[in-house]
Amino acid sequence: DSGVTQTPKHLITATGQRVTLRCSPRSGDLSVYWYQQSLDQGLQFLIQYYNGEERAKGNILERFSAQQFPDLHSELNLSSLELGDSALYFCASSPQGNRGTEAFFGQGTRLTVV
Amino acid sequence: AQSVTQPDIHITVSEGASLELRCNYSYGATPYLFWYVQSPGQGLQLLLKYFSGDTLVQGIKGFEAEFKRSQSSFNLRKPSVHWSDAAEYFCAVGATGSSNTGKLIFGQGTTLQVKP
């Protein structure tokens, strides 16, 4: 158990809908990362927050947004869902958000868009 | 742009045999390198990491990796594979750039199958 909690574990929704994925980082970790894992794209970095502020942005679609709250949990919002958004979404956390820091991954949320 | 290449998509080894998973990265300076393992239905678990110093690093579960700057490689090895090692293995490099970020760039992964 990495100490990173993601909910829900599975999510099935229809095209055009909006969903929210939630992540609770390990106790004491200030930085949260979101990654998308799909068969065709592999593991892709989406976005990083550090202590409530956005630190880095990857290939995150405009339909997707995230935030980190004062209690350090994070949410990833996915809207106007398309079939191609079906993927495993991972959250990770680290004590600091610097280069080279070890990241601890949650078990992921499997999103299926039908 | 930085990239990580894992040339082998799928590898099958017999239980008890040795294992080497290949990883090549593109980056000019000394990179931060990681190996993660993903078991079915699980998240990613860090096996080992290299930042500097001794180029042979030891990790958990009996794994080791060797950093070779001249070959831009960071191959993962295990002398004797166990059936429980069957999983997907990811090599990753810490991203560089103007912001000091803990972002990781992952390879495409290598699926390891272990034959009894």
Tab-separated table of C-alpha atoms in Angstrom:
chain	number	residue	atom	x	y	z
A	1	ASP	CA	0.000	0.000	0.000
A	2	SER	CA	1.584	3.258	-1.182
A	3	GLY	CA	-0.547	5.448	1.058
A	4	VAL	CA	-2.078	7.265	-1.931
A	5	THR	CA	-5.831	6.767	-2.144
A	6	GLN	CA	-7.823	7.184	-5.313
A	7	THR	CA	-11.597	7.057	-5.622
A	8	PRO	CA	-13.514	5.653	-7.294
A	9	LYS	CA	-11.626	2.560	-8.499
A	10	HIS	CA	-13.896	2.119	-11.489
A	11	LEU	CA	-16.147	4.515	-13.332
A	12	ILE	CA	-18.391	3.884	-16.310
A	13	THR	CA	-20.043	6.847	-17.921
A	14	ALA	CA	-21.512	7.975	-21.213
A	15	THR	CA	-20.019	10.235	-23.841
A	16	GLY	CA	-20.591	13.914	-23.181
A	17	GLN	CA	-20.722	13.477	-19.441
A	18	ARG	CA	-18.498	14.965	-16.725
A	19	VAL	CA	-16.717	13.041	-13.970
A	20	THR	CA	-14.507	13.871	-11.018
A	21	LEU	CA	-11.638	11.691	-9.867
A	22	ARG	CA	-10.347	12.144	-6.371
A	23	CYS	CA	-6.904	11.635	-4.873
A	24	SER	CA	-5.691	11.734	-1.289
A	25	PRO	CA	-1.889	11.929	-1.132
A	26	ARG	CA	0.319	10.262	1.426
A	27	SER	CA	0.386	11.999	4.761
A	28	GLY	CA	2.859	14.859	4.624
A	29	ASP	CA	3.280	14.887	0.852
A	30	LEU	CA	2.839	18.341	-0.638
A	31	SER	CA	2.896	17.481	-4.312
A	32	VAL	CA	0.323	15.623	-6.366
A	33	TYR	CA	0.632	14.389	-9.946
A	34	TRP	CA	-1.934	13.053	-12.395
A	35	TYR	CA	-1.056	10.572	-15.135
A	36	GLN	CA	-3.143	8.920	-17.826
A	37	GLN	CA	-2.390	5.365	-18.946
A	38	SER	CA	-3.894	4.156	-22.202
A	39	LEU	CA	-2.991	1.382	-24.616
A	40	ASP	CA	-2.062	3.692	-27.453
A	41	GLN	CA	-0.379	6.534	-25.523
A	42	GLY	CA	1.170	4.679	-22.611
A	43	LEU	CA	1.745	6.586	-19.370
A	44	GLN	CA	1.381	10.302	-19.964
A	45	PHE	CA	1.880	13.077	-17.447
A	46	LEU	CA	-1.101	15.392	-17.167
A	47	ILE	CA	-0.466	17.908	-14.410
A	48	GLN	CA	1.348	18.517	-11.116
A	49	TYR	CA	0.361	20.566	-8.072
A	50	TYR	CA	2.556	21.591	-5.209
A	51	ASN	CA	0.982	22.884	-2.020
A	52	GLY	CA	-2.108	24.086	-3.851
A	53	GLU	CA	-0.354	25.706	-6.792
A	54	GLU	CA	0.051	24.334	-10.286
A	55	ARG	CA	3.727	23.382	-10.778
A	56	ALA	CA	3.816	21.757	-14.197
A	57	LYS	CA	1.461	20.953	-17.005
A	58	GLY	CA	1.704	18.171	-19.557
A	59	ASN	CA	-0.505	17.028	-22.395
A	60	ILE	CA	-3.711	17.765	-20.554
A	61	LEU	CA	-6.733	18.471	-22.722
A	62	GLU	CA	-8.673	21.704	-22.278
A	63	ARG	CA	-11.693	19.577	-21.338
A	64	PHE	CA	-9.736	18.371	-18.313
A	65	SER	CA	-8.946	20.423	-15.229
A	66	ALA	CA	-7.517	19.754	-11.817
A	67	GLN	CA	-6.999	21.411	-8.510
A	68	GLN	CA	-5.384	20.784	-5.152
A	69	PHE	CA	-7.279	21.825	-2.075
A	70	PRO	CA	-5.968	23.285	1.217
A	71	ASP	CA	-6.058	19.821	2.816
A	72	LEU	CA	-3.817	18.728	-0.099
A	73	HIS	CA	-6.233	16.296	-1.687
A	74	SER	CA	-6.673	16.731	-5.406
A	75	GLU	CA	-9.428	16.306	-7.940
A	76	LEU	CA	-9.225	15.752	-11.680
A	77	ASN	CA	-12.292	16.875	-13.580
A	78	LEU	CA	-12.971	15.415	-17.004
A	79	SER	CA	-15.775	16.926	-19.050
A	80	SER	CA	-17.431	16.413	-22.439
A	81	LEU	CA	-16.107	12.881	-22.289
A	82	GLU	CA	-15.229	11.032	-25.466
A	83	LEU	CA	-14.648	7.352	-26.094
A	84	GLY	CA	-10.941	8.049	-26.359
A	85	ASP	CA	-10.823	9.295	-22.781
A	86	SER	CA	-11.246	5.733	-21.564
A	87	ALA	CA	-8.063	5.006	-19.651
A	88	LEU	CA	-6.519	4.324	-16.280
A	89	TYR	CA	-5.893	7.565	-14.404
A	90	PHE	CA	-3.189	7.521	-11.779
A	91	CYS	CA	-2.516	9.940	-9.019
A	92	ALA	CA	0.902	10.078	-7.399
A	93	SER	CA	2.310	12.106	-4.553
A	94	SER	CA	5.735	13.112	-3.294
A	95	PRO	CA	7.040	15.022	-0.278
A	96	GLN	CA	8.405	17.807	-2.454
A	97	GLY	CA	7.738	18.505	-6.089
A	98	ASN	CA	11.307	18.768	-7.282
A	99	ARG	CA	13.082	16.961	-10.059
A	100	GLY	CA	14.290	13.566	-8.956
A	101	THR	CA	11.832	13.217	-6.111
A	102	GLU	CA	10.372	9.767	-5.638
A	103	ALA	CA	6.683	9.579	-6.481
A	104	PHE	CA	4.262	7.153	-4.840
A	105	PHE	CA	1.383	6.001	-6.997
A	106	GLY	CA	-2.184	5.157	-6.143
A	107	GLN	CA	-3.972	2.149	-7.613
A	108	GLY	CA	-5.677	4.248	-10.237
A	109	THR	CA	-9.197	4.952	-11.408
A	110	ARG	CA	-10.289	3.006	-14.457
A	111	LEU	CA	-12.573	5.191	-16.548
A	112	THR	CA	-14.700	3.628	-19.244
A	113	VAL	CA	-16.635	5.938	-21.539
A	114	VAL	CA	-19.439	4.223	-23.455
B	1	ALA	CA	12.591	16.568	-26.098
B	2	GLN	CA	13.394	13.951	-23.539
B	3	SER	CA	12.319	10.425	-24.259
B	4	VAL	CA	12.638	6.927	-22.876
B	5	THR	CA	12.734	3.829	-25.034
B	6	GLN	CA	12.103	0.315	-23.887
B	7	PRO	CA	12.884	-1.757	-26.963
B	8	ASP	CA	11.222	-4.942	-25.750
B	9	ILE	CA	7.448	-4.823	-25.515
B	10	HIS	CA	7.145	-8.377	-24.238
B	11	ILE	CA	9.679	-10.781	-22.712
B	12	THR	CA	9.207	-14.361	-21.582
B	13	VAL	CA	11.703	-16.070	-19.282
B	14	SER	CA	11.675	-19.317	-17.375
B	15	GLU	CA	11.437	-19.267	-13.627
B	16	GLY	CA	14.930	-19.248	-12.147
B	17	ALA	CA	16.503	-17.766	-15.260
B	18	SER	CA	18.216	-14.404	-15.309
B	19	LEU	CA	16.474	-11.305	-16.595
B	20	GLU	CA	17.572	-8.104	-18.273
B	21	LEU	CA	15.107	-5.398	-19.329
B	22	ARG	CA	16.490	-2.689	-21.546
B	23	CYS	CA	15.979	1.045	-21.220
B	24	ASN	CA	17.508	3.868	-23.237
B	25	TYR	CA	16.964	7.541	-22.570
B	26	SER	CA	17.684	10.745	-24.403
B	27	TYR	CA	19.104	13.535	-22.298
B	28	GLY	CA	22.419	15.353	-22.428
B	29	ALA	CA	23.341	15.651	-18.781
B	30	THR	CA	23.095	13.098	-15.997
B	31	PRO	CA	19.463	12.167	-15.714
B	32	TYR	CA	17.365	11.070	-12.791
B	33	LEU	CA	16.350	7.509	-13.688
B	34	PHE	CA	13.729	5.207	-12.239
B	35	TRP	CA	12.321	1.723	-12.694
B	36	TYR	CA	8.733	1.062	-11.665
B	37	VAL	CA	6.737	-2.184	-11.682
B	38	GLN	CA	3.003	-2.491	-12.244
B	39	SER	CA	1.293	-5.725	-11.252
B	40	PRO	CA	-2.160	-6.440	-12.695
B	41	GLY	CA	-4.760	-4.173	-11.141
B	42	GLN	CA	-2.162	-2.359	-9.082
B	43	GLY	CA	-0.484	0.998	-9.128
B	44	LEU	CA	3.152	1.567	-9.918
B	45	GLN	CA	5.732	0.598	-7.330
B	46	LEU	CA	9.247	2.008	-7.366
B	47	LEU	CA	11.913	-0.684	-7.758
B	48	LEU	CA	14.988	1.537	-7.764
B	49	LYS	CA	16.342	4.921	-8.772
B	50	TYR	CA	19.595	6.500	-9.900
B	51	PHE	CA	20.590	10.095	-9.313
B	52	SER	CA	24.382	10.065	-9.091
B	53	GLY	CA	27.312	8.137	-7.680
B	54	ASP	CA	27.738	4.395	-8.017
B	55	THR	CA	26.400	3.388	-11.409
B	56	LEU	CA	25.139	0.036	-10.147
B	57	VAL	CA	22.086	0.534	-7.972
B	58	GLN	CA	20.288	-2.020	-5.881
B	59	GLY	CA	16.546	-2.049	-5.500
B	60	ILE	CA	13.786	-3.995	-3.874
B	61	LYS	CA	12.812	-7.585	-4.683
B	62	GLY	CA	16.365	-8.483	-5.729
B	63	PHE	CA	16.488	-6.134	-8.717
B	64	GLU	CA	19.467	-4.042	-9.746
B	65	ALA	CA	20.139	-1.607	-12.578
B	66	GLU	CA	23.275	-0.240	-14.159
B	67	PHE	CA	23.617	3.286	-15.484
B	68	LYS	CA	25.860	3.496	-18.554
B	69	ARG	CA	26.325	7.057	-19.699
B	70	SER	CA	28.194	6.065	-22.877
B	71	GLN	CA	25.229	3.985	-24.009
B	72	SER	CA	22.486	6.209	-22.541
B	73	SER	CA	21.132	3.096	-20.911
B	74	PHE	CA	19.715	2.061	-17.571
B	75	ASN	CA	19.019	-1.669	-17.852
B	76	LEU	CA	17.229	-3.579	-15.133
B	77	ARG	CA	18.523	-6.999	-14.090
B	78	LYS	CA	17.642	-9.839	-11.795
B	79	PRO	CA	19.782	-12.984	-11.442
B	80	SER	CA	16.912	-15.398	-10.824
B	81	VAL	CA	13.323	-14.638	-11.745
B	82	HIS	CA	10.386	-15.782	-9.624
B	83	TRP	CA	6.873	-16.391	-10.916
B	84	SER	CA	5.687	-13.422	-8.845
B	85	ASP	CA	7.878	-11.116	-10.952
B	86	ALA	CA	5.428	-11.392	-13.847
B	87	ALA	CA	4.251	-7.818	-14.336
B	88	GLU	CA	4.779	-4.741	-16.481
B	89	TYR	CA	7.978	-2.796	-15.969
B	90	PHE	CA	8.421	0.873	-16.711
B	91	CYS	CA	11.594	2.873	-17.054
B	92	ALA	CA	11.261	6.604	-16.415
B	93	VAL	CA	13.376	9.725	-16.456
B	94	GLY	CA	12.858	12.865	-14.404
B	95	ALA	CA	11.892	15.730	-16.659
B	96	THR	CA	14.027	18.815	-17.049
B	97	GLY	CA	13.043	22.296	-18.085
B	98	SER	CA	12.544	25.747	-16.694
B	99	SER	CA	10.341	24.610	-13.833
B	100	ASN	CA	11.716	22.346	-11.132
B	101	THR	CA	9.171	19.593	-11.460
B	102	GLY	CA	8.933	16.024	-10.295
B	103	LYS	CA	7.261	15.091	-13.577
B	104	LEU	CA	8.310	11.703	-14.955
B	105	ILE	CA	8.614	10.670	-18.589
B	106	PHE	CA	7.878	6.981	-18.969
B	107	GLY	CA	8.860	4.416	-21.534
B	108	GLN	CA	6.196	2.287	-23.164
B	109	GLY	CA	6.753	-0.545	-20.729
B	110	THR	CA	7.906	-4.161	-20.988
B	111	THR	CA	5.558	-6.975	-20.071
B	112	LEU	CA	7.343	-9.838	-18.363
B	113	GLN	CA	5.896	-13.315	-18.537
B	114	VAL	CA	7.448	-16.057	-16.393
B	115	LYS	CA	7.216	-19.682	-17.509
B	116	PRO	CA	7.117	-22.373	-14.838
